[in-house]
mmCIF file of C-alpha atoms and ligand atoms in Angstrom:
data_model
loop_
_atom_site.group_PDB
_atom_site.id
_atom_site.type_symbol
_atom_site.label_atom_id
_atom_site.label_comp_id
_atom_site.label_asym_id
_atom_site.label_seq_id
_atom_site.Cartn_x
_atom_site.Cartn_y
_atom_site.Cartn_z
ATOM 1 C CA MET A 1 32.506 -28.225 12.147
ATOM 2 C CA THR A 2 30.681 -29.473 15.240
ATOM 3 C CA ASN A 3 30.643 -33.205 15.721
ATOM 4 C CA LEU A 4 27.228 -34.460 16.816
ATOM 5 C CA ILE A 5 27.646 -37.150 19.475
ATOM 6 C CA ASP A 6 25.153 -39.782 18.420
ATOM 7 C CA GLY A 7 23.821 -41.255 21.670
ATOM 8 C CA LYS A 8 21.400 -43.526 19.838
ATOM 9 C CA GLY A 9 24.143 -44.992 17.655
ATOM 10 C CA ILE A 10 26.495 -45.456 20.617
ATOM 11 C CA ALA A 11 23.685 -47.125 22.577
ATOM 12 C CA ALA A 12 23.000 -49.502 19.662
ATOM 13 C CA GLU A 13 26.670 -50.557 19.569
ATOM 14 C CA LEU A 14 26.726 -51.085 23.341
ATOM 15 C CA ARG A 15 23.508 -53.093 23.192
ATOM 16 C CA ALA A 16 24.979 -55.429 20.572
ATOM 17 C CA LYS A 17 27.831 -56.101 23.025
ATOM 18 C CA CYS A 18 25.273 -56.641 25.823
ATOM 19 C CA ALA A 19 23.490 -59.259 23.715
ATOM 20 C CA GLU A 20 26.793 -61.155 23.319
ATOM 21 C CA ARG A 21 27.410 -61.016 27.070
ATOM 22 C CA VAL A 22 23.869 -62.303 27.708
ATOM 23 C CA SER A 23 24.484 -65.267 25.369
ATOM 24 C CA ASN A 24 27.694 -66.148 27.222
ATOM 25 C CA LEU A 25 25.960 -66.003 30.597
ATOM 26 C CA ILE A 26 23.090 -68.162 29.346
ATOM 27 C CA LEU A 27 25.650 -70.732 28.128
ATOM 28 C CA ASN A 28 26.839 -70.820 31.756
ATOM 29 C CA GLY A 29 23.298 -71.365 33.044
ATOM 30 C CA ILE A 30 22.670 -67.774 34.186
ATOM 31 C CA VAL A 31 19.791 -65.744 32.757
ATOM 32 C CA PRO A 32 20.628 -62.142 33.735
ATOM 33 C CA LYS A 33 17.639 -60.470 35.325
ATOM 34 C CA LEU A 34 16.761 -56.941 36.404
ATOM 35 C CA ALA A 35 14.098 -56.115 38.997
ATOM 36 C CA VAL A 36 12.468 -52.721 38.549
ATOM 37 C CA ILE A 37 10.428 -51.326 41.436
ATOM 38 C CA ILE A 38 8.059 -48.419 41.146
ATOM 39 C CA VAL A 39 5.859 -47.049 43.907
ATOM 40 C CA GLY A 40 2.884 -44.857 43.033
ATOM 41 C CA ASP A 41 0.976 -44.079 39.884
ATOM 42 C CA ASP A 42 2.930 -41.389 38.022
ATOM 43 C CA PRO A 43 2.206 -42.250 34.338
ATOM 44 C CA ALA A 44 5.605 -40.973 33.079
ATOM 45 C CA SER A 45 7.464 -43.114 35.625
ATOM 46 C CA HIS A 46 5.392 -46.167 34.680
ATOM 47 C CA GLN A 47 6.196 -45.591 31.010
ATOM 48 C CA TYR A 48 9.876 -45.277 31.961
ATOM 49 C CA VAL A 49 9.996 -48.547 33.930
ATOM 50 C CA ASN A 50 8.071 -50.460 31.280
ATOM 51 C CA SER A 51 10.566 -49.363 28.671
ATOM 52 C CA ARG A 52 13.391 -50.627 30.951
ATOM 53 C CA ALA A 53 11.717 -54.059 30.773
ATOM 54 C CA ALA A 54 11.543 -53.773 26.972
ATOM 55 C CA ASP A 55 15.263 -52.861 26.890
ATOM 56 C CA CYS A 56 16.072 -56.043 28.834
ATOM 57 C CA LYS A 57 14.013 -58.182 26.469
ATOM 58 C CA ALA A 58 15.699 -56.651 23.417
ATOM 59 C CA VAL A 59 19.113 -57.985 24.503
ATOM 60 C CA GLY A 60 17.788 -61.336 25.774
ATOM 61 C CA MET A 61 17.728 -60.453 29.481
ATOM 62 C CA ASP A 62 14.905 -61.192 31.867
ATOM 63 C CA SER A 63 13.152 -58.585 34.026
ATOM 64 C CA THR A 64 10.367 -58.204 36.571
ATOM 65 C CA VAL A 65 8.529 -54.955 37.201
ATOM 66 C CA TYR A 66 7.077 -54.537 40.712
ATOM 67 C CA GLU A 67 4.331 -51.904 40.526
ATOM 68 C CA LEU A 68 3.420 -50.975 44.095
ATOM 69 C CA PRO A 69 0.454 -48.751 45.039
ATOM 70 C CA SER A 70 1.167 -45.239 46.319
ATOM 71 C CA ASP A 71 -0.029 -46.180 49.847
ATOM 72 C CA THR A 72 2.681 -48.870 50.163
ATOM 73 C CA THR A 73 4.433 -48.404 53.510
ATOM 74 C CA GLN A 74 8.169 -47.918 53.765
ATOM 75 C CA SER A 75 8.503 -51.194 55.676
ATOM 76 C CA GLU A 76 6.586 -53.051 52.940
ATOM 77 C CA LEU A 77 8.974 -51.649 50.352
ATOM 78 C CA ILE A 78 12.002 -52.598 52.470
ATOM 79 C CA SER A 79 10.614 -56.150 52.901
ATOM 80 C CA LEU A 80 10.322 -56.459 49.133
ATOM 81 C CA LEU A 81 13.904 -55.240 48.665
ATOM 82 C CA GLU A 82 15.164 -57.767 51.217
ATOM 83 C CA GLN A 83 13.290 -60.538 49.446
ATOM 84 C CA ILE A 84 14.799 -59.529 46.074
ATOM 85 C CA ASN A 85 18.277 -59.175 47.609
ATOM 86 C CA VAL A 86 18.369 -62.906 48.391
ATOM 87 C CA ASP A 87 16.675 -64.058 45.180
ATOM 88 C CA PRO A 88 19.508 -65.743 43.244
ATOM 89 C CA LYS A 89 17.645 -65.289 39.945
ATOM 90 C CA ILE A 90 17.757 -61.467 40.218
ATOM 91 C CA HIS A 91 21.081 -59.700 39.558
ATOM 92 C CA GLY A 92 20.151 -56.010 39.414
ATOM 93 C CA ILE A 93 17.679 -53.770 41.247
ATOM 94 C CA LEU A 94 16.408 -50.449 39.907
ATOM 95 C CA LEU A 95 14.331 -48.497 42.419
ATOM 96 C CA GLN A 96 12.504 -45.775 40.516
ATOM 97 C CA MET A 97 12.796 -42.337 42.108
ATOM 98 C CA PRO A 98 11.214 -40.236 43.437
ATOM 99 C CA LEU A 99 9.524 -42.309 46.133
ATOM 100 C CA PRO A 100 6.202 -41.082 47.573
ATOM 101 C CA ILE A 101 6.635 -38.290 50.122
ATOM 102 C CA HIS A 102 5.732 -40.505 53.088
ATOM 103 C CA MET A 103 8.951 -42.466 52.503
ATOM 104 C CA ASN A 104 12.514 -41.432 53.331
ATOM 105 C CA PRO A 105 14.694 -42.448 50.360
ATOM 106 C CA ASP A 106 17.876 -42.444 52.502
ATOM 107 C CA GLU A 107 16.311 -45.019 54.821
ATOM 108 C CA VAL A 108 15.177 -47.165 51.881
ATOM 109 C CA VAL A 109 18.252 -47.262 49.625
ATOM 110 C CA VAL A 110 20.446 -48.782 52.369
ATOM 111 C CA HIS A 111 18.288 -51.902 51.981
ATOM 112 C CA ILE A 112 19.301 -52.439 48.356
ATOM 113 C CA SER A 113 21.985 -55.113 48.205
ATOM 114 C CA ARG A 114 25.124 -53.209 47.165
ATOM 115 C CA ASP A 115 26.006 -56.105 44.832
ATOM 116 C CA LYS A 116 22.701 -55.603 42.972
ATOM 117 C CA ASP A 117 22.671 -51.793 43.217
ATOM 118 C CA VAL A 118 22.969 -51.201 39.476
ATOM 119 C CA ASP A 119 22.001 -47.512 39.706
ATOM 120 C CA GLY A 120 24.592 -46.771 42.408
ATOM 121 C CA LEU A 121 22.179 -45.514 45.083
ATOM 122 C CA HIS A 122 23.586 -47.313 48.135
ATOM 123 C CA PRO A 123 25.722 -45.013 50.342
ATOM 124 C CA ILE A 124 28.586 -47.533 50.271
ATOM 125 C CA ASN A 125 28.605 -47.446 46.474
ATOM 126 C CA ILE A 126 28.498 -43.633 46.607
ATOM 127 C CA GLY A 127 31.447 -43.720 49.026
ATOM 128 C CA MET A 128 33.365 -46.140 46.789
ATOM 129 C CA LEU A 129 32.906 -43.686 43.920
ATOM 130 C CA GLY A 130 34.174 -40.808 46.087
ATOM 131 C CA SER A 131 37.226 -42.815 47.097
ATOM 132 C CA GLY A 132 38.106 -43.490 43.467
ATOM 133 C CA LYS A 133 37.166 -47.193 43.528
ATOM 134 C CA PRO A 134 33.741 -47.238 41.910
ATOM 135 C CA SER A 135 31.697 -50.394 42.156
ATOM 136 C CA PHE A 136 28.420 -49.276 40.607
ATOM 137 C CA ALA A 137 28.307 -45.605 39.611
ATOM 138 C CA PRO A 138 24.854 -44.163 38.873
ATOM 139 C CA CYS A 139 23.768 -44.787 35.278
ATOM 140 C CA THR A 140 23.449 -41.194 34.031
ATOM 141 C CA PRO A 141 26.981 -40.087 35.039
ATOM 142 C CA SER A 142 28.330 -43.362 33.615
ATOM 143 C CA SER A 143 26.537 -42.523 30.371
ATOM 144 C CA ILE A 144 28.065 -39.021 30.399
ATOM 145 C CA MET A 145 31.543 -40.588 30.657
ATOM 146 C CA GLN A 146 30.799 -43.046 27.854
ATOM 147 C CA LEU A 147 29.728 -40.174 25.582
ATOM 148 C CA ILE A 148 32.822 -38.097 26.386
ATOM 149 C CA LYS A 149 35.051 -41.105 25.675
ATOM 150 C CA SER A 150 33.244 -41.736 22.382
ATOM 151 C CA THR A 151 34.829 -38.531 21.024
ATOM 152 C CA GLY A 152 38.298 -40.073 21.377
ATOM 153 C CA VAL A 153 39.567 -36.898 23.077
ATOM 154 C CA PRO A 154 41.714 -37.770 26.119
ATOM 155 C CA ILE A 155 40.151 -36.580 29.392
ATOM 156 C CA ARG A 156 43.419 -36.431 31.326
ATOM 157 C CA GLY A 157 44.505 -32.872 32.103
ATOM 158 C CA LYS A 158 41.405 -31.266 30.580
ATOM 159 C CA ASN A 159 39.376 -28.615 32.372
ATOM 160 C CA ALA A 160 35.965 -30.173 33.031
ATOM 161 C CA VAL A 161 33.086 -28.079 34.312
ATOM 162 C CA VAL A 162 29.955 -29.787 35.621
ATOM 163 C CA VAL A 163 26.914 -27.559 36.043
ATOM 164 C CA GLY A 164 24.661 -29.170 38.669
ATOM 165 C CA ARG A 165 25.598 -30.923 41.915
ATOM 166 C CA SER A 166 22.821 -33.448 42.531
ATOM 167 C CA ASN A 167 23.734 -36.766 44.100
ATOM 168 C CA VAL A 168 22.426 -38.668 41.075
ATOM 169 C CA VAL A 169 24.003 -36.724 38.209
ATOM 170 C CA GLY A 170 26.261 -33.724 38.891
ATOM 171 C CA LYS A 171 28.383 -34.913 41.829
ATOM 172 C CA PRO A 172 29.013 -38.460 40.574
ATOM 173 C CA ALA A 173 29.807 -37.110 37.076
ATOM 174 C CA ALA A 174 32.399 -34.816 38.674
ATOM 175 C CA MET A 175 33.875 -37.767 40.623
ATOM 176 C CA LEU A 176 34.157 -39.888 37.481
ATOM 177 C CA LEU A 177 35.853 -37.028 35.605
ATOM 178 C CA LEU A 178 38.274 -36.544 38.490
ATOM 179 C CA GLN A 179 39.066 -40.232 38.434
ATOM 180 C CA GLU A 180 40.002 -39.826 34.757
ATOM 181 C CA ASN A 181 42.396 -37.034 35.766
ATOM 182 C CA ALA A 182 40.396 -34.041 34.548
ATOM 183 C CA THR A 183 40.665 -30.816 36.547
ATOM 184 C CA VAL A 184 37.084 -30.491 37.722
ATOM 185 C CA THR A 185 34.930 -27.508 38.666
ATOM 186 C CA ILE A 186 31.376 -27.995 39.936
ATOM 187 C CA CYS A 187 28.893 -25.142 39.451
ATOM 188 C CA HIS A 188 25.439 -24.821 41.018
ATOM 189 C CA SER A 189 22.657 -22.343 41.651
ATOM 190 C CA LYS A 190 24.811 -20.245 44.000
ATOM 191 C CA THR A 191 27.728 -19.974 41.550
ATOM 192 C CA VAL A 192 28.297 -16.253 41.071
ATOM 193 C CA ASP A 193 29.453 -16.011 37.451
ATOM 194 C CA LEU A 194 28.512 -19.219 35.666
ATOM 195 C CA LYS A 195 29.828 -18.054 32.296
ATOM 196 C CA GLU A 196 33.256 -17.284 33.727
ATOM 197 C CA HIS A 197 33.531 -20.976 34.674
ATOM 198 C CA THR A 198 31.897 -22.556 31.627
ATOM 199 C CA MET A 199 34.197 -20.571 29.299
ATOM 200 C CA GLN A 200 37.159 -22.448 30.837
ATOM 201 C CA ALA A 201 35.658 -25.864 30.086
ATOM 202 C CA ASP A 202 37.282 -28.202 27.590
ATOM 203 C CA ILE A 203 34.550 -30.599 28.711
ATOM 204 C CA LEU A 204 31.241 -29.074 29.773
ATOM 205 C CA VAL A 205 28.521 -31.186 31.405
ATOM 206 C CA ALA A 206 25.076 -29.675 31.964
ATOM 207 C CA ALA A 207 22.867 -31.426 34.544
ATOM 208 C CA VAL A 208 20.601 -28.675 35.764
ATOM 209 C CA GLY A 209 16.972 -28.977 34.682
ATOM 210 C CA VAL A 210 16.774 -25.425 33.309
ATOM 211 C CA PRO A 211 15.972 -25.394 29.587
ATOM 212 C CA GLY A 212 18.564 -23.614 27.437
ATOM 213 C CA LEU A 213 20.583 -22.331 30.418
ATOM 214 C CA ILE A 214 23.892 -22.809 28.598
ATOM 215 C CA THR A 215 24.080 -20.716 25.448
ATOM 216 C CA GLY A 216 26.718 -20.688 22.727
ATOM 217 C CA ASP A 217 28.400 -17.553 24.118
ATOM 218 C CA MET A 218 29.103 -19.477 27.373
ATOM 219 C CA ILE A 219 31.041 -22.245 25.607
ATOM 220 C CA LYS A 220 34.764 -22.381 24.879
ATOM 221 C CA PRO A 221 35.298 -22.923 21.132
ATOM 222 C CA GLY A 222 35.938 -26.605 20.427
ATOM 223 C CA ALA A 223 34.649 -27.842 23.815
ATOM 224 C CA ILE A 224 32.936 -31.199 24.282
ATOM 225 C CA VAL A 225 29.407 -30.444 25.515
ATOM 226 C CA ILE A 226 27.318 -33.138 27.197
ATOM 227 C CA ASP A 227 23.726 -32.178 27.926
ATOM 228 C CA ALA A 228 22.014 -34.402 30.511
ATOM 229 C CA GLY A 229 19.015 -32.096 30.880
ATOM 230 C CA ILE A 230 15.542 -33.362 30.099
ATOM 231 C CA ASN A 231 12.959 -30.583 30.060
ATOM 232 C CA ARG A 232 9.509 -30.348 28.483
ATOM 233 C CA VAL A 233 8.925 -27.020 26.693
ATOM 234 C CA ASP A 234 5.848 -26.478 24.497
ATOM 235 C CA GLY A 235 5.347 -30.228 24.181
ATOM 236 C CA LYS A 236 8.963 -30.830 23.115
ATOM 237 C CA THR A 237 11.864 -32.388 25.020
ATOM 238 C CA VAL A 238 14.837 -30.017 25.256
ATOM 239 C CA GLY A 239 18.081 -30.003 27.190
ATOM 240 C CA ASP A 240 19.854 -27.551 29.468
ATOM 241 C CA VAL A 241 21.979 -26.377 26.542
ATOM 242 C CA ASP A 242 20.628 -24.110 23.824
ATOM 243 C CA PHE A 243 21.518 -26.532 21.052
ATOM 244 C CA GLU A 244 21.241 -24.125 18.114
ATOM 245 C CA SER A 245 23.729 -21.570 19.455
ATOM 246 C CA ALA A 246 25.933 -24.165 21.175
ATOM 247 C CA LYS A 247 26.485 -26.277 18.074
ATOM 248 C CA GLU A 248 28.096 -23.296 16.330
ATOM 249 C CA VAL A 249 30.841 -23.186 18.981
ATOM 250 C CA ALA A 250 31.252 -26.676 20.474
ATOM 251 C CA GLY A 251 33.696 -29.197 19.047
ATOM 252 C CA ALA A 252 31.294 -32.020 19.881
ATOM 253 C CA ILE A 253 27.823 -31.947 21.411
ATOM 254 C CA THR A 254 25.061 -34.338 22.450
ATOM 255 C CA PRO A 255 21.533 -33.691 21.169
ATOM 256 C CA VAL A 256 18.431 -33.853 23.389
ATOM 257 C CA PRO A 257 16.708 -36.199 22.857
ATOM 258 C CA GLY A 258 19.076 -38.823 21.457
ATOM 259 C CA GLY A 259 22.184 -38.085 23.528
ATOM 260 C CA VAL A 260 22.606 -39.021 27.195
ATOM 261 C CA GLY A 261 19.208 -40.762 27.561
ATOM 262 C CA PRO A 262 19.633 -43.807 25.284
ATOM 263 C CA VAL A 263 23.129 -44.492 26.623
ATOM 264 C CA THR A 264 21.893 -44.207 30.234
ATOM 265 C CA ARG A 265 19.284 -46.891 29.512
ATOM 266 C CA THR A 266 21.976 -49.133 28.079
ATOM 267 C CA ILE A 267 24.311 -48.591 31.038
ATOM 268 C CA LEU A 268 21.585 -50.036 33.261
ATOM 269 C CA LEU A 269 21.755 -53.252 31.207
ATOM 270 C CA MET A 270 25.575 -53.221 31.315
ATOM 271 C CA HIS A 271 25.611 -52.832 35.089
ATOM 272 C CA THR A 272 23.122 -55.694 35.499
ATOM 273 C CA LEU A 273 25.371 -57.839 33.320
ATOM 274 C CA ASP A 274 28.394 -56.809 35.419
ATOM 275 C CA ALA A 275 26.501 -58.016 38.510
ATOM 276 C CA ALA A 276 25.520 -61.317 36.863
ATOM 277 C CA GLU A 277 29.091 -61.877 35.587
ATOM 278 C CA ARG A 278 30.490 -61.291 39.078
ATOM 279 C CA ILE A 279 28.184 -64.035 40.371
ATOM 280 C CA ASN A 280 29.193 -66.275 37.458
ATOM 281 C CA ALA A 281 32.853 -65.689 38.339
ATOM 282 C CA GLY A 282 32.079 -66.586 41.968
ATOM 283 C CA ASN A 283 32.929 -63.083 43.294
HETATM 284 P P1 NDP B 1 18.379 -31.561 40.501
HETATM 285 O O1 NDP B 1 17.228 -30.632 40.462
HETATM 286 O O2 NDP B 1 18.486 -32.564 41.588
HETATM 287 O O3 NDP B 1 19.736 -30.719 40.507
HETATM 288 C C1 NDP B 1 19.871 -29.588 39.683
HETATM 289 C C2 NDP B 1 21.195 -28.950 39.942
HETATM 290 O O4 NDP B 1 21.304 -27.810 39.093
HETATM 291 C C3 NDP B 1 21.379 -28.452 41.381
HETATM 292 O O5 NDP B 1 22.672 -28.761 41.840
HETATM 293 C C4 NDP B 1 21.180 -26.948 41.269
HETATM 294 O O6 NDP B 1 21.952 -26.197 42.182
HETATM 295 C C5 NDP B 1 21.686 -26.676 39.883
HETATM 296 N N1 NDP B 1 21.095 -25.471 39.312
HETATM 297 C C6 NDP B 1 19.789 -25.114 39.271
HETATM 298 N N2 NDP B 1 19.650 -23.924 38.647
HETATM 299 C C7 NDP B 1 20.893 -23.514 38.311
HETATM 300 C C8 NDP B 1 21.393 -22.364 37.667
HETATM 301 N N3 NDP B 1 20.592 -21.385 37.224
HETATM 302 N N4 NDP B 1 22.726 -22.267 37.478
HETATM 303 C C9 NDP B 1 23.563 -23.240 37.896
HETATM 304 N N5 NDP B 1 23.134 -24.371 38.511
HETATM 305 C C10 NDP B 1 21.818 -24.492 38.721
HETATM 306 O O7 NDP B 1 18.388 -32.271 39.070
HETATM 307 P P2 NDP B 1 19.078 -33.649 38.575
HETATM 308 O O8 NDP B 1 20.536 -33.595 38.777
HETATM 309 O O9 NDP B 1 18.302 -34.802 39.067
HETATM 310 O O10 NDP B 1 18.757 -33.548 37.025
HETATM 311 C C11 NDP B 1 19.359 -32.535 36.237
HETATM 312 C C12 NDP B 1 18.811 -32.650 34.834
HETATM 313 O O11 NDP B 1 19.177 -33.916 34.310
HETATM 314 C C13 NDP B 1 17.261 -32.605 34.776
HETATM 315 O O12 NDP B 1 16.878 -31.966 33.570
HETATM 316 C C14 NDP B 1 16.873 -34.061 34.739
HETATM 317 O O13 NDP B 1 15.637 -34.265 34.082
HETATM 318 C C15 NDP B 1 18.013 -34.632 33.914
HETATM 319 N N6 NDP B 1 18.271 -36.046 34.138
HETATM 320 C C16 NDP B 1 18.606 -36.749 33.049
HETATM 321 C C17 NDP B 1 18.856 -38.089 33.114
HETATM 322 C C18 NDP B 1 19.256 -38.785 31.858
HETATM 323 O O14 NDP B 1 19.416 -40.010 31.843
HETATM 324 N N7 NDP B 1 19.471 -38.051 30.762
HETATM 325 C C19 NDP B 1 18.709 -38.818 34.372
HETATM 326 C C20 NDP B 1 18.482 -37.971 35.520
HETATM 327 C C21 NDP B 1 18.231 -36.625 35.363
HETATM 328 P P3 NDP B 1 21.743 -26.270 43.781
HETATM 329 O O15 NDP B 1 22.380 -27.572 44.210
HETATM 330 O O16 NDP B 1 22.452 -25.084 44.289
HETATM 331 O O17 NDP B 1 20.256 -26.255 43.997
#
């Protein structure tokens, strides 16, 4: 029988641990704090960043949301980042993507202090991940790893197939799987026979943005299936995996919603606490 991987439950357990870590830091005179920056007026993004602030509050952390107008210049944004970088009261920085089209994200992210780069955007942090010494990995791939590990199935030696090669999800997820000694295949839109690859996967990660792309007949019986996709179809949120057919074949599977998303939000808190604890330890 398929095991449903309960992202909400896992997130709740991780948050309880976060609350303990916050208490310890506060005892040492440090109130962990996340800065969230959003540029522009996309309502969904604003809802997203405001819920990050609520997540912080729920575990006793502090946060500040910087809501910048869409005509903010790139140099104004960089000045703000540089100001936050040297603010000793702020330990983590989340820069909400995408930025407005008049900005070049590559030119902006290099101005996030790599010690506060809790979503792993800085090229040095990306390079550290590629070299097998991750400092901060992006939150969604870290969440994917947490969910795979929650099954208790060892990753070492398994065939892992990641569908999607974006810099924020697919590629870093593949790097993290490689670091755990999986044999990793990365598929993308130019992959010739996707099913041929997915059928080999003991661990299958979907990070595509195409609703229901992965169907049950593309899954190896007993595989762990992690669906990072978030797609709106007929007013509902669905993943990249066709859940109904996939659950008949998979050994374990994440639902959408309630799988990768809640754990990703919690990883952001965990990374901010990592940053605050490093400062507390004098590193
Ligand atoms: P991108 O659009 O940046 O990347 C999509 C990837 O999927 C690309 O590598 C693309 O290939 C590949 N792809 C597209 N179509 C196909 C296809 N038919 N077959 C195989 N591969 C295909 O998306 P993201 O990585 O940013 O996001 C992926 C999904 O994850 C989205 O649904 C997004 O909403 C969700 N997401 C979820 C998060 C969470 O916390 N749960 C956080 C971030 C994103 P190519 O490179 O060749 O174009």
